[in-house]
Amino acid sequence: MCSSAYKDGASYESDTWLVSPAVKLAKAVRPQLIFDQAFNKASNFTEEAHVMISTDYKDDVTQATWTELEWNTNEDGTLNVPPGTSWVFQTTGNLDLSQWAGQTIYIGFNYTTGPNEDGIVVSGTWELQNVLVFEPEEE
């Protein structure tokens, strides 16, 4: 996925969604989500890029109930997210989906842009690849 609200030299406000097909976690115990992402030319990654989970999505994101996943943190306590200043892909690490084990979910990738603290719309680009939902092996 590549999402941006920059076109013809201008930034625009945006609320864009990419929603996965149904992901059945009926036999899952500790399901995890992992993917690689890059973010560039952006103001604030955590305000613009959101990974959302729904169990009641039916073709209209505004009618579904969504829960936002929290980003993982690094050993130093900082968020494990791209800096917003390069096209270098970075892995998210395993994002925990355990609270939805046994259910069918939809994963929503929500990209939003709007005015910054100075009232200027700055829209970066968020790219995703290698999206995987999996059950980790027993330790």
Coordinates of N, CA and C in Angstrom, one line a residue:
M1 N 0.8 -1.2 0.0 CA 0.0 0.0 0.0 C 0.9 1.2 0.0
C2 N 0.5 2.2 -0.7 CA 1.1 3.5 -0.7 C 0.0 4.6 -0.6
S3 N 0.0 5.4 0.4 CA -1.0 6.4 0.6 C -0.4 7.7 0.8
S4 N -0.9 8.7 0.1 CA -0.4 10.1 0.2 C -1.5 11.1 -0.2
A5 N -1.4 12.2 0.4 CA -2.4 13.3 0.0 C -1.7 14.5 -0.6
Y6 N -0.6 14.2 -1.3 CA 0.2 15.2 -1.9 C 0.1 15.0 -3.4
K7 N -0.3 16.0 -4.1 CA -0.5 15.9 -5.6 C -0.3 17.3 -6.2
D8 N 0.5 17.2 -7.3 CA 0.7 18.4 -8.1 C 1.3 19.6 -7.3
G9 N 2.2 19.2 -6.4 CA 2.9 20.2 -5.6 C 2.1 20.8 -4.4
A10 N 1.0 20.1 -4.1 CA 0.2 20.6 -2.9 C -0.2 19.5 -2.0
S11 N -0.3 19.8 -0.7 CA -0.8 18.9 0.3 C -2.3 19.1 0.5
Y12 N -3.0 18.0 0.8 CA -4.4 18.1 1.0 C -4.8 17.3 2.3
E13 N -5.9 17.7 2.8 CA -6.4 16.9 4.0 C -6.9 15.6 3.5
S14 N -6.8 14.6 4.3 CA -7.1 13.2 3.9 C -7.6 12.4 5.1
D15 N -8.5 11.4 4.8 CA -8.8 10.4 5.7 C -9.1 9.1 4.9
T16 N -8.0 8.4 4.6 CA -7.9 7.3 3.7 C -7.8 5.9 4.4
W17 N -8.5 4.9 3.9 CA -8.6 3.6 4.6 C -8.2 2.5 3.6
L18 N -7.5 1.6 4.0 CA -7.3 0.3 3.3 C -7.7 -0.8 4.4
V19 N -8.7 -1.6 4.0 CA -9.2 -2.6 5.0 C -9.0 -4.0 4.4
S20 N -8.5 -4.8 5.2 CA -8.2 -6.2 4.8 C -9.4 -7.0 4.6
P21 N -9.3 -8.1 3.8 CA -10.4 -9.0 3.8 C -10.6 -9.6 5.3
A22 N -11.6 -10.4 5.5 CA -11.8 -11.0 6.8 C -10.6 -11.9 7.2
V23 N -10.2 -11.7 8.4 CA -9.1 -12.5 8.9 C -9.7 -13.4 10.0
K24 N -9.7 -14.7 9.7 CA -10.4 -15.6 10.7 C -9.3 -16.1 11.7
L25 N -9.6 -15.8 12.9 CA -8.7 -16.2 14.0 C -9.3 -17.3 14.9
A26 N -10.2 -18.1 14.3 CA -11.0 -19.1 15.0 C -10.1 -20.0 15.9
K27 N -8.9 -20.5 15.3 CA -8.1 -21.4 16.0 C -6.9 -20.7 16.6
A28 N -6.8 -19.5 16.6 CA -5.6 -18.7 17.1 C -5.7 -18.6 18.6
V29 N -4.5 -18.6 19.2 CA -4.3 -18.4 20.6 C -3.6 -17.1 20.9
R30 N -2.5 -16.9 20.2 CA -1.7 -15.6 20.4 C -1.4 -15.0 19.0
P31 N -2.4 -14.7 18.2 CA -2.2 -14.1 16.9 C -1.4 -12.8 17.0
Q32 N -0.6 -12.6 15.9 CA 0.3 -11.5 15.8 C 0.2 -10.9 14.4
L33 N 0.4 -9.6 14.3 CA 0.4 -8.9 13.1 C 1.8 -8.2 13.0
I34 N 2.4 -8.4 11.8 CA 3.7 -7.7 11.5 C 3.7 -7.2 10.1
F35 N 4.4 -6.1 9.9 CA 4.6 -5.6 8.5 C 5.7 -4.6 8.5
D36 N 6.2 -4.3 7.3 CA 7.2 -3.3 7.1 C 6.5 -2.0 6.6
Q37 N 7.1 -0.9 7.1 CA 6.5 0.4 6.7 C 7.6 1.5 6.5
A38 N 7.3 2.4 5.7 CA 8.1 3.6 5.5 C 7.2 4.8 5.5
F39 N 7.7 5.9 6.0 CA 6.9 7.1 6.1 C 7.8 8.3 5.8
N40 N 7.5 9.2 4.9 CA 8.4 10.3 4.5 C 7.6 11.5 4.3
K41 N 8.3 12.6 4.5 CA 7.7 14.0 4.3 C 6.5 14.2 5.2
A42 N 6.6 13.8 6.4 CA 5.4 13.8 7.3 C 5.7 14.6 8.5
S43 N 4.6 15.1 9.1 CA 4.7 15.9 10.4 C 4.8 15.1 11.6
N44 N 3.8 14.2 11.8 CA 3.8 13.4 13.0 C 3.2 12.0 12.7
F45 N 4.1 11.0 12.6 CA 3.7 9.6 12.2 C 2.5 9.1 13.1
T46 N 2.5 9.2 14.4 CA 1.5 8.7 15.2 C 0.2 9.4 15.1
E47 N 0.1 10.6 14.6 CA -1.1 11.3 14.4 C -1.7 11.0 13.0
E48 N -0.8 10.5 12.1 CA -1.3 10.3 10.7 C -1.5 8.9 10.3
A49 N -0.8 7.9 10.9 CA -0.8 6.5 10.5 C -1.4 5.7 11.7
H50 N -2.5 4.9 11.4 CA -3.2 4.2 12.4 C -3.5 2.8 11.9
V51 N -3.3 1.8 12.8 CA -3.6 0.4 12.5 C -4.8 0.1 13.4
M52 N -5.9 -0.2 12.8 CA -7.2 -0.3 13.5 C -7.7 -1.8 13.3
I53 N -8.5 -2.3 14.3 CA -9.1 -3.6 14.2 C -10.6 -3.5 14.5
S54 N -11.3 -4.2 13.6 CA -12.8 -4.2 13.8 C -13.3 -5.7 13.7
T55 N -14.3 -5.9 14.4 CA -15.0 -7.2 14.3 C -16.4 -7.1 13.6
D56 N -16.8 -5.8 13.4 CA -18.1 -5.6 12.8 C -18.1 -4.8 11.5
Y57 N -17.0 -4.7 10.9 CA -16.9 -4.0 9.6 C -17.7 -4.6 8.5
K58 N -18.5 -3.8 7.8 CA -19.3 -4.3 6.7 C -19.3 -3.3 5.5
D59 N -18.2 -3.1 4.9 CA -18.0 -2.2 3.7 C -18.2 -0.7 4.0
D60 N -18.3 -0.3 5.2 CA -18.3 1.2 5.5 C -17.6 1.5 6.8
V61 N -16.4 2.1 6.6 CA -15.5 2.3 7.8 C -16.2 3.2 8.9
T62 N -17.1 4.1 8.4 CA -17.8 5.0 9.4 C -18.8 4.3 10.2
Q63 N -19.3 3.1 9.8 CA -20.3 2.4 10.5 C -19.7 1.3 11.4
A64 N -18.4 1.0 11.3 CA -17.8 0.0 12.1 C -17.2 0.5 13.4
T65 N -17.0 -0.4 14.3 CA -16.4 -0.1 15.6 C -14.9 -0.5 15.4
W66 N -14.0 0.5 15.7 CA -12.6 0.3 15.5 C -11.8 0.4 16.8
T67 N -10.8 -0.4 17.0 CA -9.9 -0.3 18.1 C -8.5 -0.1 17.5
E68 N -7.8 0.9 18.0 CA -6.5 1.2 17.4 C -5.4 0.4 18.2
L69 N -4.5 -0.2 17.4 CA -3.4 -0.9 18.0 C -2.3 0.1 18.4
E70 N -1.7 -0.2 19.5 CA -0.6 0.6 19.9 C 0.7 0.2 19.2
W71 N 1.6 1.1 18.9 CA 2.9 0.8 18.3 C 3.8 0.2 19.4
N72 N 4.6 -0.7 19.0 CA 5.6 -1.2 19.9 C 6.6 -0.2 20.3
T73 N 7.3 -0.4 21.4 CA 8.4 0.5 21.8 C 9.7 -0.2 21.7
N74 N 10.7 0.6 21.5 CA 12.1 0.1 21.5 C 12.6 -0.1 22.9
E75 N 13.8 -0.6 23.1 CA 14.4 -0.8 24.4 C 14.6 0.5 25.2
D76 N 14.8 1.6 24.4 CA 15.0 2.9 25.1 C 13.7 3.6 25.4
G77 N 12.6 2.9 25.1 CA 11.3 3.5 25.4 C 10.6 4.3 24.3
T78 N 11.4 4.6 23.2 CA 10.8 5.3 22.0 C 9.9 4.4 21.2
L79 N 9.0 5.0 20.5 CA 8.1 4.2 19.6 C 8.9 3.6 18.5
N80 N 8.6 2.4 18.1 CA 9.2 1.7 17.0 C 8.4 2.0 15.7
V81 N 8.6 3.3 15.3 CA 7.9 3.8 14.1 C 9.0 4.5 13.2
P82 N 8.7 4.6 11.9 CA 9.6 5.3 11.0 C 9.7 6.7 11.4
P83 N 10.9 7.4 11.1 CA 11.1 8.8 11.5 C 10.3 9.8 10.7
G84 N 9.8 9.4 9.5 CA 9.1 10.3 8.7 C 9.9 11.1 7.8
T85 N 11.2 10.8 7.7 CA 12.2 11.6 6.9 C 12.9 10.8 5.9
S86 N 12.5 9.5 5.7 CA 13.2 8.7 4.7 C 12.2 7.7 4.1
W87 N 12.7 7.0 3.0 CA 11.9 6.0 2.4 C 12.4 4.6 2.9
V88 N 13.2 4.5 3.9 CA 13.7 3.3 4.5 C 12.6 2.5 5.2
F89 N 12.4 1.3 4.8 CA 11.3 0.4 5.4 C 11.8 -0.1 6.8
Q90 N 10.9 -0.1 7.7 CA 11.2 -0.6 9.1 C 10.1 -1.5 9.5
T91 N 10.5 -2.6 10.2 CA 9.5 -3.6 10.6 C 8.8 -3.1 11.9
T92 N 7.5 -3.4 12.0 CA 6.8 -3.0 13.2 C 7.1 -3.8 14.4
G93 N 7.7 -5.0 14.2 CA 7.7 -6.0 15.3 C 6.4 -6.6 15.4
N94 N 6.2 -7.6 16.3 CA 4.9 -8.3 16.4 C 3.9 -7.4 17.2
L95 N 2.8 -7.1 16.5 CA 1.7 -6.4 17.1 C 0.7 -7.4 17.6
D96 N 0.3 -7.4 18.9 CA -0.5 -8.4 19.5 C -1.9 -8.3 19.1
L97 N -2.5 -9.4 18.6 CA -3.9 -9.5 18.3 C -4.6 -10.5 19.2
S98 N -4.0 -10.8 20.3 CA -4.6 -11.9 21.2 C -6.0 -11.6 21.7
Q99 N -6.3 -10.3 21.9 CA -7.6 -10.0 22.4 C -8.7 -10.4 21.4
W100 N -8.4 -10.7 20.2 CA -9.3 -11.1 19.1 C -9.2 -12.5 18.8
A101 N -8.5 -13.3 19.5 CA -8.3 -14.8 19.3 C -9.7 -15.4 19.3
G102 N -10.0 -16.2 18.3 CA -11.3 -16.9 18.2 C -12.3 -16.1 17.4
Q103 N -12.0 -14.9 17.0 CA -12.9 -14.1 16.3 C -12.5 -13.9 14.8
T104 N -13.4 -13.3 14.0 CA -13.0 -12.8 12.7 C -12.8 -11.3 12.8
I105 N -11.7 -10.8 12.3 CA -11.4 -9.4 12.3 C -11.1 -8.8 11.0
Y106 N -11.1 -7.5 10.9 CA -10.7 -6.8 9.7 C -9.6 -5.8 10.2
I107 N -8.6 -5.7 9.5 CA -7.5 -4.8 9.8 C -7.6 -3.6 8.9
G108 N -7.7 -2.4 9.5 CA -7.8 -1.2 8.8 C -6.5 -0.4 9.0
F109 N -6.0 0.0 7.8 CA -4.8 0.9 7.8 C -5.4 2.3 7.5
N110 N -5.4 3.2 8.4 CA -6.0 4.5 8.3 C -4.9 5.6 8.3
Y111 N -4.9 6.4 7.1 CA -4.0 7.5 6.9 C -4.7 8.8 6.9
T112 N -4.4 9.7 7.9 CA -5.1 11.0 8.0 C -4.1 12.1 7.9
T113 N -4.5 13.2 7.3 CA -3.7 14.4 7.3 C -4.6 15.6 7.5
G114 N -4.0 16.6 8.1 CA -4.8 17.8 8.3 C -3.8 18.9 8.7
P115 N -4.3 20.1 9.1 CA -3.4 21.2 9.5 C -2.6 20.9 10.7
N116 N -1.3 21.3 10.6 CA -0.4 21.1 11.8 C -0.7 22.3 12.7
E117 N 0.2 22.4 13.8 CA 0.0 23.5 14.8 C 0.1 24.9 14.2
D118 N 0.7 25.0 13.0 CA 0.7 26.3 12.4 C -0.4 26.5 11.4
G119 N -1.3 25.6 11.3 CA -2.5 25.7 10.4 C -2.1 25.3 9.0
I120 N -1.0 24.7 8.7 CA -0.6 24.3 7.4 C -0.8 22.8 7.2
V121 N -1.4 22.4 6.1 CA -1.6 21.0 5.8 C -0.3 20.4 5.2
V122 N 0.3 19.5 5.9 CA 1.5 18.8 5.4 C 1.1 17.3 5.3
S123 N 1.2 16.8 4.1 CA 0.9 15.4 3.9 C 2.1 14.6 3.4
G124 N 2.4 13.6 4.2 CA 3.5 12.7 3.8 C 3.0 11.5 3.0
T125 N 3.8 10.5 3.0 CA 3.5 9.3 2.3 C 3.8 8.1 3.2
W126 N 2.8 7.2 3.4 CA 2.9 6.0 4.2 C 2.9 4.8 3.3
E127 N 3.9 4.0 3.4 CA 3.9 2.8 2.5 C 4.0 1.6 3.4
L128 N 3.3 0.5 3.0 CA 3.3 -0.8 3.7 C 3.6 -1.9 2.8
Q129 N 4.3 -2.9 3.3 CA 4.6 -4.1 2.5 C 4.8 -5.3 3.5
N130 N 4.7 -6.5 3.0 CA 4.9 -7.7 3.7 C 4.0 -7.8 5.0
V131 N 2.7 -7.6 4.8 CA 1.8 -7.7 5.9 C 1.5 -9.2 6.2
L132 N 1.6 -9.6 7.5 CA 1.5 -11.0 7.8 C 0.8 -11.1 9.2
V133 N -0.3 -11.9 9.2 CA -0.9 -12.3 10.5 C -0.5 -13.7 10.7
F134 N 0.0 -14.0 11.9 CA 0.5 -15.4 12.1 C 0.3 -15.7 13.6
E135 N 0.5 -17.0 13.9 CA 0.5 -17.6 15.2 C 1.9 -17.9 15.5
P136 N 2.5 -17.3 16.5 CA 3.9 -17.7 16.8 C 4.1 -19.1 17.3
E137 N 5.3 -19.7 17.0 CA 5.5 -21.0 17.4 C 5.7 -21.1 19.0
E138 N 5.4 -22.2 19.5 CA 5.5 -22.4 21.0 C 7.0 -22.2 21.4
E139 N 7.2 -21.6 22.5 CA 8.6 -21.4 23.0 C 9.0 -22.6 23.8

